mmCIF file of C-alpha atoms and ligand atoms in Angstrom:
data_model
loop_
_atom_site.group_PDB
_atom_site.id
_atom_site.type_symbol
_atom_site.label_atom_id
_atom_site.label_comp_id
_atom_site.label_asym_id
_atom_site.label_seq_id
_atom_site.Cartn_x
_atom_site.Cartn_y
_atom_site.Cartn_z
ATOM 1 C CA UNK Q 838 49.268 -16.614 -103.046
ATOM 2 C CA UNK Q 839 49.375 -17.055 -99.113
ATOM 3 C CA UNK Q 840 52.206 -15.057 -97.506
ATOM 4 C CA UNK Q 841 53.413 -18.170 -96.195
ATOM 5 C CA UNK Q 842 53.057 -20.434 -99.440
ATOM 6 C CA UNK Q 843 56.906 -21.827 -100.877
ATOM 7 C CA UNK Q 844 56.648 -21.623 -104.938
ATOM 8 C CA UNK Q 845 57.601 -24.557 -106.607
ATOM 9 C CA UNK Q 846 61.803 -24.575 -108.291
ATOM 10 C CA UNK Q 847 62.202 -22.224 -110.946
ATOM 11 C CA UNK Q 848 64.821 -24.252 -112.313
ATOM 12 C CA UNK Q 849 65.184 -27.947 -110.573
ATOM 13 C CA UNK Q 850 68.321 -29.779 -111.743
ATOM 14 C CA UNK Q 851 68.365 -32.394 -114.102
ATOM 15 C CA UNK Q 852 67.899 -35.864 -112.977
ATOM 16 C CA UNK Q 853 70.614 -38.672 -112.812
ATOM 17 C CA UNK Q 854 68.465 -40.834 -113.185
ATOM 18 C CA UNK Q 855 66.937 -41.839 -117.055
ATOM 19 C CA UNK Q 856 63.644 -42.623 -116.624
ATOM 20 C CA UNK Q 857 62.285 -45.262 -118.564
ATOM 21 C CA UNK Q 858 60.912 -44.384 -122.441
ATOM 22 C CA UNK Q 859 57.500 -43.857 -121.875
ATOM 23 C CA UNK Q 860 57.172 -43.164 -118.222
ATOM 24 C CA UNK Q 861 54.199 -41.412 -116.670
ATOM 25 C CA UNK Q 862 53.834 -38.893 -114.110
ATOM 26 C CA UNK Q 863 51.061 -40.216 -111.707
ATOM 27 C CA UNK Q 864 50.372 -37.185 -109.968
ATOM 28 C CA UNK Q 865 50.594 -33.789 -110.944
ATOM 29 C CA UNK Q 866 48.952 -30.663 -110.270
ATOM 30 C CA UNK Q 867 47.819 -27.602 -112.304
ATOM 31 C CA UNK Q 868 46.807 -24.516 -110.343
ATOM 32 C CA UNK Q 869 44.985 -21.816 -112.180
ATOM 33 C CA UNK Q 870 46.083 -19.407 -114.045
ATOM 34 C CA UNK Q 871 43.485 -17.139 -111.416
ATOM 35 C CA UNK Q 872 42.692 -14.995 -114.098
ATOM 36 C CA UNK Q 873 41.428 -17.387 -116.224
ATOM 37 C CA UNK Q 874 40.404 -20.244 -113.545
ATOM 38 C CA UNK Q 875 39.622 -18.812 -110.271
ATOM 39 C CA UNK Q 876 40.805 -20.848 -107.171
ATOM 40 C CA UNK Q 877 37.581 -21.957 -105.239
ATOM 41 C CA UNK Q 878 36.258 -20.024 -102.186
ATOM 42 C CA UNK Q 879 35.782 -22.072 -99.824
ATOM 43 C CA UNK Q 880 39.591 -24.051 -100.240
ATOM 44 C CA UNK Q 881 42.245 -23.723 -97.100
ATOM 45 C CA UNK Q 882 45.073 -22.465 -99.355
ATOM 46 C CA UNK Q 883 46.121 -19.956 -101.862
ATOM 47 C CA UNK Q 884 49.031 -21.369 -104.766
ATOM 48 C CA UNK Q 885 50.636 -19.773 -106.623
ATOM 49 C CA UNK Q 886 50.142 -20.139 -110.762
ATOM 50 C CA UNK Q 887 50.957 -23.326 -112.325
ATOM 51 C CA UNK Q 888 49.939 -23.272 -115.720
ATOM 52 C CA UNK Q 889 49.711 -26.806 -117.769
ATOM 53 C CA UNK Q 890 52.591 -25.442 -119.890
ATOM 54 C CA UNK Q 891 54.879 -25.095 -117.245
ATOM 55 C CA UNK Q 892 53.595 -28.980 -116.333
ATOM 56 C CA UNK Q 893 53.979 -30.465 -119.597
ATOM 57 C CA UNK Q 894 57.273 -28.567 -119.998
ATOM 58 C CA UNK Q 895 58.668 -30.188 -116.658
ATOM 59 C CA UNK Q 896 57.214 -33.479 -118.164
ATOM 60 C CA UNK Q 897 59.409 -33.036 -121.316
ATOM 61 C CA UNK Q 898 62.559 -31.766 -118.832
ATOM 62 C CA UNK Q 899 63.033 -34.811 -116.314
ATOM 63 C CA UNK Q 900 62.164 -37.127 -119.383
ATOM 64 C CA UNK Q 901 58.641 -38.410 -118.735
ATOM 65 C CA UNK Q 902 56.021 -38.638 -121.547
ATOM 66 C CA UNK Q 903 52.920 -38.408 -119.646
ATOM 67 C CA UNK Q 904 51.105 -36.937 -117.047
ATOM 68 C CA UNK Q 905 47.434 -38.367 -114.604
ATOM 69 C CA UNK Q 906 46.804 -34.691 -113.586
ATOM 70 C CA UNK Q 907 44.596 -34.656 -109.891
ATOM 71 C CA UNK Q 908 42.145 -31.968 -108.929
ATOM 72 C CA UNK Q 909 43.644 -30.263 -105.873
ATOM 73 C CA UNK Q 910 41.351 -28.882 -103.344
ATOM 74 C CA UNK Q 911 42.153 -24.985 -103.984
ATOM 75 C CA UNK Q 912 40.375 -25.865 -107.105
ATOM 76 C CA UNK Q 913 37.062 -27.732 -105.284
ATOM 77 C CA UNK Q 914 34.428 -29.207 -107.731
ATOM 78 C CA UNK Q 915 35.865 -26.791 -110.288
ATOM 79 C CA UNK Q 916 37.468 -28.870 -112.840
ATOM 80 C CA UNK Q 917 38.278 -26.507 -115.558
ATOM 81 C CA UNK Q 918 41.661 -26.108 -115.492
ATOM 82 C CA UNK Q 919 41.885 -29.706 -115.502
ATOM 83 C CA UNK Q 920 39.699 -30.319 -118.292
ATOM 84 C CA UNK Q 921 41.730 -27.563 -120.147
ATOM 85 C CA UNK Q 922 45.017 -29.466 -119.505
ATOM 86 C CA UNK Q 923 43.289 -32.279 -120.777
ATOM 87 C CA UNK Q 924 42.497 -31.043 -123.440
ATOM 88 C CA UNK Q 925 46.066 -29.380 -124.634
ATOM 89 C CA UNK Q 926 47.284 -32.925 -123.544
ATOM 90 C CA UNK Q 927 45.018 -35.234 -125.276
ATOM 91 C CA UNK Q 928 46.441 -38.809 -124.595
ATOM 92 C CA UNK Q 929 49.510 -37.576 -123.233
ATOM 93 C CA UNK Q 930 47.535 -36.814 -120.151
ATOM 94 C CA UNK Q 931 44.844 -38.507 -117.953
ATOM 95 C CA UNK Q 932 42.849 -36.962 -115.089
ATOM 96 C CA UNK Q 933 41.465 -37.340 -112.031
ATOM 97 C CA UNK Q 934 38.350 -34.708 -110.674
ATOM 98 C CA UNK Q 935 36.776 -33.842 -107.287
ATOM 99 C CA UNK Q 936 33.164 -33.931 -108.064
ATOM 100 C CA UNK Q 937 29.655 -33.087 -106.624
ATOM 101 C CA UNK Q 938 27.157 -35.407 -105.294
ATOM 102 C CA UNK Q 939 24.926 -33.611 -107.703
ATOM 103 C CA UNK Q 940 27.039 -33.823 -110.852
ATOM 104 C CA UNK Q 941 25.180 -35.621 -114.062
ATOM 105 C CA UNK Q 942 26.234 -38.578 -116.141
ATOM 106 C CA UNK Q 943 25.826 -36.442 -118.419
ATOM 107 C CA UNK Q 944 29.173 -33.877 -117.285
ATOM 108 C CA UNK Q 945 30.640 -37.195 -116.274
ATOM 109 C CA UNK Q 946 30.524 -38.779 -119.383
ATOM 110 C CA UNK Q 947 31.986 -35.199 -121.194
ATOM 111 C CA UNK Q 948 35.082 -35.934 -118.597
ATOM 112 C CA UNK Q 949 35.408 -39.092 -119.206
ATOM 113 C CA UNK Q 950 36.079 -38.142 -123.254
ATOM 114 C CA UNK Q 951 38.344 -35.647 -121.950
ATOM 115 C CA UNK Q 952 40.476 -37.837 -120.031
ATOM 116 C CA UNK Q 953 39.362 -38.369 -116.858
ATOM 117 C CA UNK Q 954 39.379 -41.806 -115.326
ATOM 118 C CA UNK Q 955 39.340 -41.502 -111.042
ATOM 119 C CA UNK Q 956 37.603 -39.571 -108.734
ATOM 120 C CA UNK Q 957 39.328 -38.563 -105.516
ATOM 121 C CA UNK Q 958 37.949 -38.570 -102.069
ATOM 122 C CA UNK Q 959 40.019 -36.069 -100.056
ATOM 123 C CA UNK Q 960 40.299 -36.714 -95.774
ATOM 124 C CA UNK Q 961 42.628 -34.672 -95.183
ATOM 125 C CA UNK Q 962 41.278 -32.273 -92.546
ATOM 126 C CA UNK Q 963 43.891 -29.031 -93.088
ATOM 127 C CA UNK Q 964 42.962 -28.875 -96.922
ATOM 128 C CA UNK Q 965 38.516 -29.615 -96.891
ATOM 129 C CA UNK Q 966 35.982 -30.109 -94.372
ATOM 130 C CA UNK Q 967 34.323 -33.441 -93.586
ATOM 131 C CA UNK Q 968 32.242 -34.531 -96.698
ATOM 132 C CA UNK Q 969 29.682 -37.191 -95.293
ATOM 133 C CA UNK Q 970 30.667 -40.870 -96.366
ATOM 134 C CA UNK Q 971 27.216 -41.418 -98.030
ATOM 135 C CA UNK Q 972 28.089 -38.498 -100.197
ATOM 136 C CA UNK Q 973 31.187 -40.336 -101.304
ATOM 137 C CA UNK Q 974 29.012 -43.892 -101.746
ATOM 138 C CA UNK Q 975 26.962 -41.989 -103.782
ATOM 139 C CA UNK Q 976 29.586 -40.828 -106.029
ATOM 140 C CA UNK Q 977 31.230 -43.893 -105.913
ATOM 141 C CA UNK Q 978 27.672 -45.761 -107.251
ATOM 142 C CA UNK Q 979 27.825 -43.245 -110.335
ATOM 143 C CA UNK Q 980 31.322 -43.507 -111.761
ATOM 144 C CA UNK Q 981 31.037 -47.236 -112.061
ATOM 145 C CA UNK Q 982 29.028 -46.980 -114.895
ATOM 146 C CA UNK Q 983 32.110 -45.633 -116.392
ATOM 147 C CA UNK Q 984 34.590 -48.192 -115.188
ATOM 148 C CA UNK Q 985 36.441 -45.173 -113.307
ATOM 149 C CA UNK Q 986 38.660 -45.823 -109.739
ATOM 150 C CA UNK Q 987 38.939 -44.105 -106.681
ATOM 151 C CA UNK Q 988 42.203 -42.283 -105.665
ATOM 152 C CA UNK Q 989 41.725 -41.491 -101.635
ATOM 153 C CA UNK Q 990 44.310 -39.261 -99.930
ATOM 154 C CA UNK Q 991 44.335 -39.296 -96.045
ATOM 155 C CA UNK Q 992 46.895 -39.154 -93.241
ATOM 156 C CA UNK Q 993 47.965 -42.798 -91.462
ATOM 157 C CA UNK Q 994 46.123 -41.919 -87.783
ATOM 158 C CA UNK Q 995 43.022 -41.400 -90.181
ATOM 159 C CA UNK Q 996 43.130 -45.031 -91.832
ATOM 160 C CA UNK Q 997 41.964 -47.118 -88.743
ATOM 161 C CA UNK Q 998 38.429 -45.599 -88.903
ATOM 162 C CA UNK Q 999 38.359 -45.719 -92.945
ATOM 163 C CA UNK Q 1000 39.253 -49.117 -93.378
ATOM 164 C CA UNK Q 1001 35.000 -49.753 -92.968
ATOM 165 C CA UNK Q 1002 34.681 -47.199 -95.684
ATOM 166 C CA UNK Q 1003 37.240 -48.020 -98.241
ATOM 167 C CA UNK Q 1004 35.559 -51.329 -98.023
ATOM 168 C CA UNK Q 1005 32.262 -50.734 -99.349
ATOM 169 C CA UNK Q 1006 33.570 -48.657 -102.631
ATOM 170 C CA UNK Q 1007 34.166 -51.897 -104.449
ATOM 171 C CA UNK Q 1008 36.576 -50.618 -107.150
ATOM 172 C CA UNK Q 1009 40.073 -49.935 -107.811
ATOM 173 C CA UNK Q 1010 41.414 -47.181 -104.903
ATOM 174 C CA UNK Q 1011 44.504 -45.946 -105.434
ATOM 175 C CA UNK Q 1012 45.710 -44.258 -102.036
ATOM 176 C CA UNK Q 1013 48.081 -41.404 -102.131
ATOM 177 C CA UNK Q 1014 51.395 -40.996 -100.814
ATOM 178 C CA UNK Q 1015 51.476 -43.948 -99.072
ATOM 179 C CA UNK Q 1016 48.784 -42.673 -96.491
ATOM 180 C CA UNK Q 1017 51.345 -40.312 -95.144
ATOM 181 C CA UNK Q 1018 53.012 -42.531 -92.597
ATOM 182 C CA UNK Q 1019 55.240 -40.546 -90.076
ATOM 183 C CA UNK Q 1020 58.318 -41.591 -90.949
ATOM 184 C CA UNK Q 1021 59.722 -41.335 -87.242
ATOM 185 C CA UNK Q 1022 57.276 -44.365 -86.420
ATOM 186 C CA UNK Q 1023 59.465 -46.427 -88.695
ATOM 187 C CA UNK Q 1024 58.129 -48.979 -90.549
ATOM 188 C CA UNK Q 1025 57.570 -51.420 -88.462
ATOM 189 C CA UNK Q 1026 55.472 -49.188 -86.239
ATOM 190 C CA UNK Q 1027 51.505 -51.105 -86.183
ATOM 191 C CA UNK Q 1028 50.460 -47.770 -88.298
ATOM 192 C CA UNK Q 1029 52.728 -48.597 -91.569
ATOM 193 C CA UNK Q 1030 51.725 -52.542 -90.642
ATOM 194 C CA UNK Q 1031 48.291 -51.915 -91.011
ATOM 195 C CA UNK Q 1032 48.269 -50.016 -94.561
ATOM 196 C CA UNK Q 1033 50.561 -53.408 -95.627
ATOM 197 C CA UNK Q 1034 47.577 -55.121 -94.143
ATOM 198 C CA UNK Q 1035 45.219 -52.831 -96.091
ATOM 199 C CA UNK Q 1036 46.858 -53.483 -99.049
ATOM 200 C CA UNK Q 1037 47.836 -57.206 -98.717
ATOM 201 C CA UNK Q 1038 44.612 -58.356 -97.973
ATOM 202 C CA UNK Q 1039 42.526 -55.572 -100.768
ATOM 203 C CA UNK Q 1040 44.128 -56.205 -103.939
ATOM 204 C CA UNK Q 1041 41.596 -53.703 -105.191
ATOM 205 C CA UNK Q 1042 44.334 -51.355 -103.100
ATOM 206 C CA UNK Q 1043 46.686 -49.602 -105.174
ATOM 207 C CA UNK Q 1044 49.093 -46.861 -103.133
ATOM 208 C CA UNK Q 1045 51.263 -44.007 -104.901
ATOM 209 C CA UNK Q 1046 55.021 -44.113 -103.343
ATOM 210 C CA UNK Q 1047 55.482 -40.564 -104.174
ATOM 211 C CA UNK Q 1048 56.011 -37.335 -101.806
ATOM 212 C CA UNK Q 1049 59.104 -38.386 -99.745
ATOM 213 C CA UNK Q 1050 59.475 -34.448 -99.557
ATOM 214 C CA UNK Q 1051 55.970 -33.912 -97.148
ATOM 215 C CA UNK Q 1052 56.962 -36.695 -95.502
ATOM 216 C CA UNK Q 1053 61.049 -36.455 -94.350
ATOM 217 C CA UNK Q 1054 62.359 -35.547 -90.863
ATOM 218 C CA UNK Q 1055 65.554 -34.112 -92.627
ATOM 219 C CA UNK Q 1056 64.746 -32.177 -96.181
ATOM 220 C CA UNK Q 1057 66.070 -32.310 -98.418
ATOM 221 C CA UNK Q 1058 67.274 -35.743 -97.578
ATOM 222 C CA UNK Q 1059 64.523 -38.336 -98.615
ATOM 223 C CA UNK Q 1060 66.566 -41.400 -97.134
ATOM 224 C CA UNK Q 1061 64.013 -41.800 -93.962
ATOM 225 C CA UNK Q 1062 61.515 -41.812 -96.506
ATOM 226 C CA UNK Q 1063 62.807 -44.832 -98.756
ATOM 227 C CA UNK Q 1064 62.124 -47.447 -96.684
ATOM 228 C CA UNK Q 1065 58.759 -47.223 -96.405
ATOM 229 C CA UNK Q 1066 58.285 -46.659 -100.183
ATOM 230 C CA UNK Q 1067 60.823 -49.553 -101.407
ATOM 231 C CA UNK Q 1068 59.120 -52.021 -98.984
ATOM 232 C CA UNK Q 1069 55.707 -51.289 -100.770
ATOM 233 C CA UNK Q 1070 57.395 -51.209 -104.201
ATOM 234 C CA UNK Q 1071 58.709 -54.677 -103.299
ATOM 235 C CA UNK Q 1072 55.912 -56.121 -101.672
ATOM 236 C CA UNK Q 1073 52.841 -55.002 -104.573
ATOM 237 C CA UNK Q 1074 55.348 -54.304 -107.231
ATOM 238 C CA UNK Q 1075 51.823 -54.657 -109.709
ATOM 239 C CA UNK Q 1076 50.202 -51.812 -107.675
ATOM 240 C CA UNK Q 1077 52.601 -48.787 -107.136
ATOM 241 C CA UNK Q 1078 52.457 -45.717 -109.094
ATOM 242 C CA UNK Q 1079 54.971 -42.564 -108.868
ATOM 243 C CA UNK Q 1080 54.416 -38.957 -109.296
ATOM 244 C CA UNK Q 1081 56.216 -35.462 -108.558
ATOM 245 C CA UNK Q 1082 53.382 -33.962 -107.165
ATOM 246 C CA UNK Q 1083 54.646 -30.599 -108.803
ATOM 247 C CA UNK Q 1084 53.796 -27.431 -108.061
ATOM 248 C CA UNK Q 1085 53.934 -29.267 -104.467
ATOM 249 C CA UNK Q 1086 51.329 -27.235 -102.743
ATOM 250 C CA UNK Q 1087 51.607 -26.698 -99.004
ATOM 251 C CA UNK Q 1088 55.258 -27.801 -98.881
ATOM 252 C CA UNK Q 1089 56.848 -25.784 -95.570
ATOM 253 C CA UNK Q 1090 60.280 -27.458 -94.928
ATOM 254 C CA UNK Q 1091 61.833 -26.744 -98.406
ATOM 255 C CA UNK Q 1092 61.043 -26.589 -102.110
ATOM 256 C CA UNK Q 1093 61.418 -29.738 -103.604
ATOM 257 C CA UNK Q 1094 63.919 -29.888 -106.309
ATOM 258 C CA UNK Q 1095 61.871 -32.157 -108.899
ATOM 259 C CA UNK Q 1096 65.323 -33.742 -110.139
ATOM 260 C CA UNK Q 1097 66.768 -34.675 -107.277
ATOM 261 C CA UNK Q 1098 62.835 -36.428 -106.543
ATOM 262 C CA UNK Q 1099 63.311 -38.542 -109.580
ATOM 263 C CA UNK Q 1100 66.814 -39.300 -108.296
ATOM 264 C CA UNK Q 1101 64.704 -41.004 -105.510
ATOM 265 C CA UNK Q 1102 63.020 -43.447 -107.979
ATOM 266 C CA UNK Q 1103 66.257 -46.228 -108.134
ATOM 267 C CA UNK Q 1104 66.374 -46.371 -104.093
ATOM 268 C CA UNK Q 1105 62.563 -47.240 -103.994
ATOM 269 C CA UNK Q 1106 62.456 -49.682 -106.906
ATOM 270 C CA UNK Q 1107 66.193 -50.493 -107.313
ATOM 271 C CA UNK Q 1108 65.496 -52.946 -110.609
ATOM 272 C CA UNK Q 1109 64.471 -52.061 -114.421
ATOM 273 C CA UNK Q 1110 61.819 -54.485 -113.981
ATOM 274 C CA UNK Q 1111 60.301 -52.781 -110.861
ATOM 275 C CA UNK Q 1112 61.152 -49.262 -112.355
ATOM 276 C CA UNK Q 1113 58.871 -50.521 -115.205
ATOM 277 C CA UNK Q 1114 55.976 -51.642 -113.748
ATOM 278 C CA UNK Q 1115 56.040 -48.592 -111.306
ATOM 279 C CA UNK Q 1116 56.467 -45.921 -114.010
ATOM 280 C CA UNK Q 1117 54.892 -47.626 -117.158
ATOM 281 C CA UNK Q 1118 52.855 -50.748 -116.844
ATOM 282 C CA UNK Q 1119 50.961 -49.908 -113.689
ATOM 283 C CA UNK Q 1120 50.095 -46.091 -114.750
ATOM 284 C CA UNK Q 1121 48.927 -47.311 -118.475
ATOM 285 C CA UNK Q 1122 47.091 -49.843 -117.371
ATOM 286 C CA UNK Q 1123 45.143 -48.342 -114.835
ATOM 287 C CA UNK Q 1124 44.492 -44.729 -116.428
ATOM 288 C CA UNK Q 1125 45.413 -45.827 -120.493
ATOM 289 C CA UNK Q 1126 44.603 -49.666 -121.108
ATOM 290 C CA UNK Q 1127 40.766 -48.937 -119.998
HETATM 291 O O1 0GY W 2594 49.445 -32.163 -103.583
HETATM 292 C C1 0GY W 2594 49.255 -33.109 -102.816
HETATM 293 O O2 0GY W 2594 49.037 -34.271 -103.185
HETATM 294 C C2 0GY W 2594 49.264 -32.833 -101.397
HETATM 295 C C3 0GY W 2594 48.623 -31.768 -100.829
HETATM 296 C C4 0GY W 2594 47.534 -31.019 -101.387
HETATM 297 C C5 0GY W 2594 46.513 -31.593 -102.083
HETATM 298 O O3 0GY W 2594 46.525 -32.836 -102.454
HETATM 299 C C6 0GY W 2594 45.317 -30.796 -102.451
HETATM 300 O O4 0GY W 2594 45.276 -29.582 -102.183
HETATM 301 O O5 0GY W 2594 44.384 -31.407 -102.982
HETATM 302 C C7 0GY W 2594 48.987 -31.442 -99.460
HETATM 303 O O6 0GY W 2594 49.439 -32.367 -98.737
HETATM 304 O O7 0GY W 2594 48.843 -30.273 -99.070
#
């Protein structure tokens, strides 16, 4: 683990909030074990453990009943510990894997019966270098034949020049974190306006409203954060997922207490119908209805 790297909460309080029977966890990590699945080579951090069974066991705690696991970059093209989660999970869990240009239908298909449905396209220049965009077409092209969707995770300066890009992949995207708007722009800033944009005129464009903790002014309080998230919950109520985004890799201002980030869900979508469509219909039917 990097000197510098903040654990995720040994013991994170239980939420207020009653999640919804049946609710899913849209994005979740599992890092290693190391001993068992090495952490890639060439990645730009060093986690710490997080073992499915610590994942699943959070899942369980807060009151969730499933988990979409994502490959995170310490992990690169090695999907094993993924596919291993998957495979303790069966359809509790669904996945989503960072994959080679090279990789064959063949390994696709293999994840696909394992539980993998997305691919993910990472921009985000502190955690992989610059993977050229006719590598990503490419991969793009190949997953269709499996009806799979794209989840994209980049930073809101970055969007401007990918708008082109996210145009051509022609399937579902599903962005994360709301493309990381700086929350000190408010939301009314033309950065935050153009994602709406994105998203109001793509209906292909799905966003996750998660990760208030990366992107606060004033941790542990996510209230700077809501607005952004409950305007998109409101606005594409039909295309918003949620997630903890445990073990929260890379976090430097505090370590996220994953109760009090499920605490967050009624300020963001503040009705039962909302809370349902963000936690239930949206996730099944993009990652379980297919
Ligand atoms: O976990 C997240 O979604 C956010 C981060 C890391 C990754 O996504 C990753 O390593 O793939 C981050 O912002 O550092």
């Amino acid at each position: 683990m990097d000197a510098d790297y903040l654990p995720f909460h040994a013991s994170p309080s239980k939420p207020e909030f009653k999640v919804p029977a049946g609710a899913v966890d849209a994005h979740c990590h599992v890092f290693g074990p190391a001993d068992k699945f090495p952490y890639h080579p060439k990645r730009k951090y060093t986690p710490c453990d997080a073992s499915k069974e610590q994942l699943f066991a959070l899942r369980d705690y807060l009151g969730f009943a499933r988990n979409v696991i994502v490959q995170a970059s310490c992990h690169g093209t090695d999907n094993a510990a993924l596919i291993d989660a998957l495979n303790t999970a069966g359809e509790l869990a669904r996945g989503v894997a960072v994959v080679d240009p090279a990789i064959s239908m063949e390994e696709l298909k293999q994840m696909h019966e394992a539980g993998v449905r997305a691919v993910r396209f990472n921009f985000v220049k502190r955690l992989v270098d610059t993977t050229p965009k006719e590598v990503f077409l490419s991969i793009a092209e190949k997953i269709k034949q499996l009806d799979w969707h794209i989840v994209v995770y980049f930073e809101a300066p970055d969007l401007e020049d990918l708008i082109p890009f996210l145009k051509q992949l022609n399937t579902t995207i599903v962005v994360d974190h709301m493309g990381r708007p700086d929350v000190a722009n408010g939301i009314d800033h033309e950065d935050f306006q153009r994602f709406i944009s994105l998203m109001a005129e793509n209906p292909n464009v799905w966003t996750k409203v998660s990760c208030p903790e990366r992107l606060t002014l004033q941790a542990p309080d996510y209230s700077d954060v809501v607005p952004f998230a409950r305007t998109l919950v409101e606005k594409f109520p039909d295309r918003v997922l949620w997630g903890t985004d445990w073990p929260h890799p890379n976090m430097k201002s505090h370590v996220p207490d994953d109760g009090k980030l499920v605490d967050v869900i009624p300020l963001i979508a503040p009705t039962a119908e909302l809370q349902q469509a963000l936690l239930i219909d949206n996730p099944m039917r993009l990652y379980w209805d297919k």
